[in-house]
Structure formats: C-alpha cells, structure tokens
Amino acid sequence: MGDDVILETRGLTKEFKGFAAVSGVDLKVRRGAIHALIGPNGAGKTTCFNLITKFLEPTRGTILFDGRDITRTKPADVAQMGMVRSFQISATFGHLTLLENVRVALQRKLGTSFHFWRSERSLSALHERAEALLADVGLAEYRDLTANELPYGRKRALEIATTLALDPEMLLLDEPTSGMGREDIGRTAALIRRVAKDRTVLMVEHNLSVVADLSDTITVLARGEILAEGPYETVSTDPRVVEAYMGTGAGTGAGTDAAAHADA
Ligand SMILES: Nc1ncnc2c1ncn2[C@@H]1O[C@H](COP(=O)(O)OP(=O)(O)OP(=O)(O)O)[C@@H](O)[C@H]1O
Ligand SMILES: [Mg+2]
C-alpha cells in the first residue's frame, strides 16, 4: 500500500455565517487504503465529505487529488479524474431492471463513444460486463427485478455496482450502512472490503464495528477539527476521542454501537 497519498486536504475550512463547521482540516488518504471519517454528531463529517466531493465550496483551504489541485474543479470533472461519490453520477432508475441500471452506467462511462455499442456484438459485451458487475456485488439473482422491487438493504449494493461501472480509482461512500439491519450491514461491509481491493475508499460511517472491521486509517473529527487519527486500536482508546463521544452519549467501543443513534 505504501505512503503514496491519493487525496489530500490542506487547511480545509467551511464557515456557515461565521460558524466554522470544518476548520483547518489537513487530511491525507493513502492510495489503496480504506479510510473512515468518524466523529460525534455535528463534528463536521458530512460537511467535510461534501467539500471533498465538491458538493460544497470551501471557505478556505486546498484539496489535491493525485497531486492535482481540485479545489475549484466541478464534481463531474473530478469524477472523470477517477474520484466518484456513490449516488453521484450513479443514480439508479427505479423503473429499470438491475441489469439495465448497470448497463446505463456502463454506457455513461463510455460517453461519446456510445455509437460503438450499437452493434450486436458490442451490446452483448456490455450485457456480459453488466452481469459480471451484478455478480460482483451479490445481485446476480435479482438482475431482472426493477430497482424499485429490490429490498432496501440491497439498494446500496446496486448503487455500488453502478458506481463501479465507472471504474473509479477512488470511491467515496456516505454512511454506506445507514438504516440497515445486521445482515445487510455484514453483507455491505464485505462488499466494501471486496471493492476496496484495487481502489481507495473514503467513507463517513456511524457504525463503529463496521469502521473497526474495515478501516486501515480512521480520522476522528470533533467540532470541525481533527481530534485523532490512526488505526482503530489507537483512536478508540484515545482519551480525547472517548471524551468527545461521551458527550454525545455514544460509546467508541465496537460493542457500543454508535449506529444506535439515529442517523437514517
Ligand atoms: N448548511 C449549513 N448551514 C449552517 N450550519 C450548518 C450547515 N451544514 C452544517 N452545519 C453545521 O455544521 C456543523 C457540522 O455539521 P455536519 O452535518 O457536517 O456534522 P456531522 O458530523 O455530519 O454530524 P452527524 O453525525 O449528525 O451527521 C453542525 O453544527 C451543523 O449544524
Ligand atoms: Mg452527517
């Protein structure tokens, strides 16, 4: 995995009417890592995530992707560069089947060369690739259901499949297990581990057992600033982290599941 940094923020700051939701955040995400952003309610996780994915403009600071300054780059252009947020370009269509959803995403990736896919042979290649992606995320048996007919816990897997169709180098996930029951959480965690094999994943996640299980590095935010950073064993025993979580009534131990607090 090495020390190669794929994403970096320098002094990242977002103020809302003078209130600093994110303040001077220096984040480094290593290429190939699963990196989690955690912290108590109101810590600035979502704001930070929206800044990184370019859904919000920072008040101050710089964002670098692959060494290139993307602070003022549009989300669609950042996606083109290889950093994609789940549900971004990969919105799913309720009335289309799963197979059609993934095919649409694959065609979108091909963009201007769309006409190439009109031939019989290339259509079947597209079809095969779509089937393979559905199998990758464990949805092969549902391929002919419409997205609307898919059980809630499986929708995330479909969103991940349509995101993977774009073959991003870096995947950003916003609370990938929120609102799920135990079985779906386990399946989604396994899926994230699988798709992270050959890409970088940055996720905001409330469920600390998922975070403990998956993350190489964890950044803990509190009051808009980085409070601690490191592997789970280090940050979960850091007294400052414990104290920050205590104030919100949620524990940090994998047993005291922070997902218990409402985040759906
Ligand atoms: N658009 C906004 N206008 C004003 N204040 C905002 C806005 N968005 C967020 N905030 C404030 O910034 C702080 C950080 O919010 P943010 O949503 O980033 O926290 P979070 O860590 O995602 O919290 P949660 O765990 O509840 O999802 C909070 O105090 C919030 O009230
Ligand atoms: Mg949030």
Short mmCIF file of N, CA and C in Angstrom, two decimals, residues 10 20 29 35 44 49-50 101 105-107 124 126 128 144-145 167 174 192 207 230 245 259 262:
data_model
loop_
_atom_site.label_atom_id
_atom_site.label_comp_id
_atom_site.label_asym_id
_atom_site.label_seq_id
_atom_site.Cartn_x
_atom_site.Cartn_y
_atom_site.Cartn_z
N ARG A 10 -5.62 20.57 2.62
CA ARG A 10 -4.74 21.44 3.41
C ARG A 10 -5.55 22.62 3.93
N ALA A 20 -17.66 27.93 12.02
CA ALA A 20 -16.77 27.00 11.30
C ALA A 20 -17.22 25.56 11.51
N VAL A 29 -5.14 10.82 2.58
CA VAL A 29 -5.66 9.47 2.35
C VAL A 29 -4.66 8.73 1.47
N HIS A 35 -10.28 4.33 4.35
CA HIS A 35 -10.10 5.41 5.32
C HIS A 35 -11.49 5.86 5.78
N GLY A 44 -18.81 17.61 11.83
CA GLY A 44 -18.39 18.18 10.55
C GLY A 44 -18.10 17.13 9.49
N PHE A 49 -17.11 15.77 3.91
CA PHE A 49 -17.36 14.87 2.78
C PHE A 49 -17.87 15.67 1.57
N ASN A 50 -18.78 16.59 1.83
CA ASN A 50 -19.33 17.40 0.74
C ASN A 50 -18.29 18.35 0.15
N ASN A 101 -29.97 -0.91 -15.25
CA ASN A 101 -29.32 0.15 -14.48
C ASN A 101 -27.80 0.11 -14.65
N ALA A 105 -25.14 2.72 -16.66
CA ALA A 105 -23.93 3.28 -16.04
C ALA A 105 -22.70 2.98 -16.88
N LEU A 106 -22.64 1.78 -17.43
CA LEU A 106 -21.51 1.41 -18.27
C LEU A 106 -21.48 2.26 -19.54
N GLN A 107 -22.66 2.49 -20.11
CA GLN A 107 -22.74 3.29 -21.33
C GLN A 107 -22.33 4.73 -21.04
N SER A 124 -23.71 -7.24 -26.65
CA SER A 124 -23.65 -8.43 -25.80
C SER A 124 -22.43 -8.36 -24.87
N LEU A 126 -21.41 -5.62 -23.53
CA LEU A 126 -21.89 -4.70 -22.49
C LEU A 126 -22.77 -5.47 -21.49
N GLU A 128 -22.68 -8.65 -20.85
CA GLU A 128 -21.83 -9.54 -20.04
C GLU A 128 -21.14 -8.79 -18.91
N ASP A 144 -33.24 -9.24 -13.03
CA ASP A 144 -34.42 -8.86 -13.79
C ASP A 144 -35.49 -8.14 -12.99
N LEU A 145 -35.23 -7.93 -11.69
CA LEU A 145 -36.14 -7.11 -10.89
C LEU A 145 -35.89 -5.64 -11.23
N ASP A 167 -15.65 2.58 -12.97
CA ASP A 167 -14.29 2.14 -12.68
C ASP A 167 -13.44 3.23 -12.01
N ASP A 174 -20.94 7.65 1.58
CA ASP A 174 -21.56 8.41 2.64
C ASP A 174 -22.46 7.49 3.45
N ILE A 192 -17.76 -3.78 0.58
CA ILE A 192 -16.81 -2.66 0.59
C ILE A 192 -15.38 -3.20 0.62
N ASN A 207 -21.45 3.43 12.04
CA ASN A 207 -21.37 2.14 12.71
C ASN A 207 -19.91 1.80 13.01
N GLY A 230 -5.49 7.48 13.08
CA GLY A 230 -4.69 6.26 13.18
C GLY A 230 -5.56 5.03 13.02
N TYR A 245 -16.89 11.42 22.41
CA TYR A 245 -18.07 10.57 22.20
C TYR A 245 -18.96 10.51 23.42
N ALA A 259 -24.01 3.30 15.82
CA ALA A 259 -25.11 3.32 14.84
C ALA A 259 -26.45 3.33 15.56
N ALA A 262 -29.62 7.81 16.05
CA ALA A 262 -30.34 7.97 14.79
C ALA A 262 -29.46 8.60 13.72
#
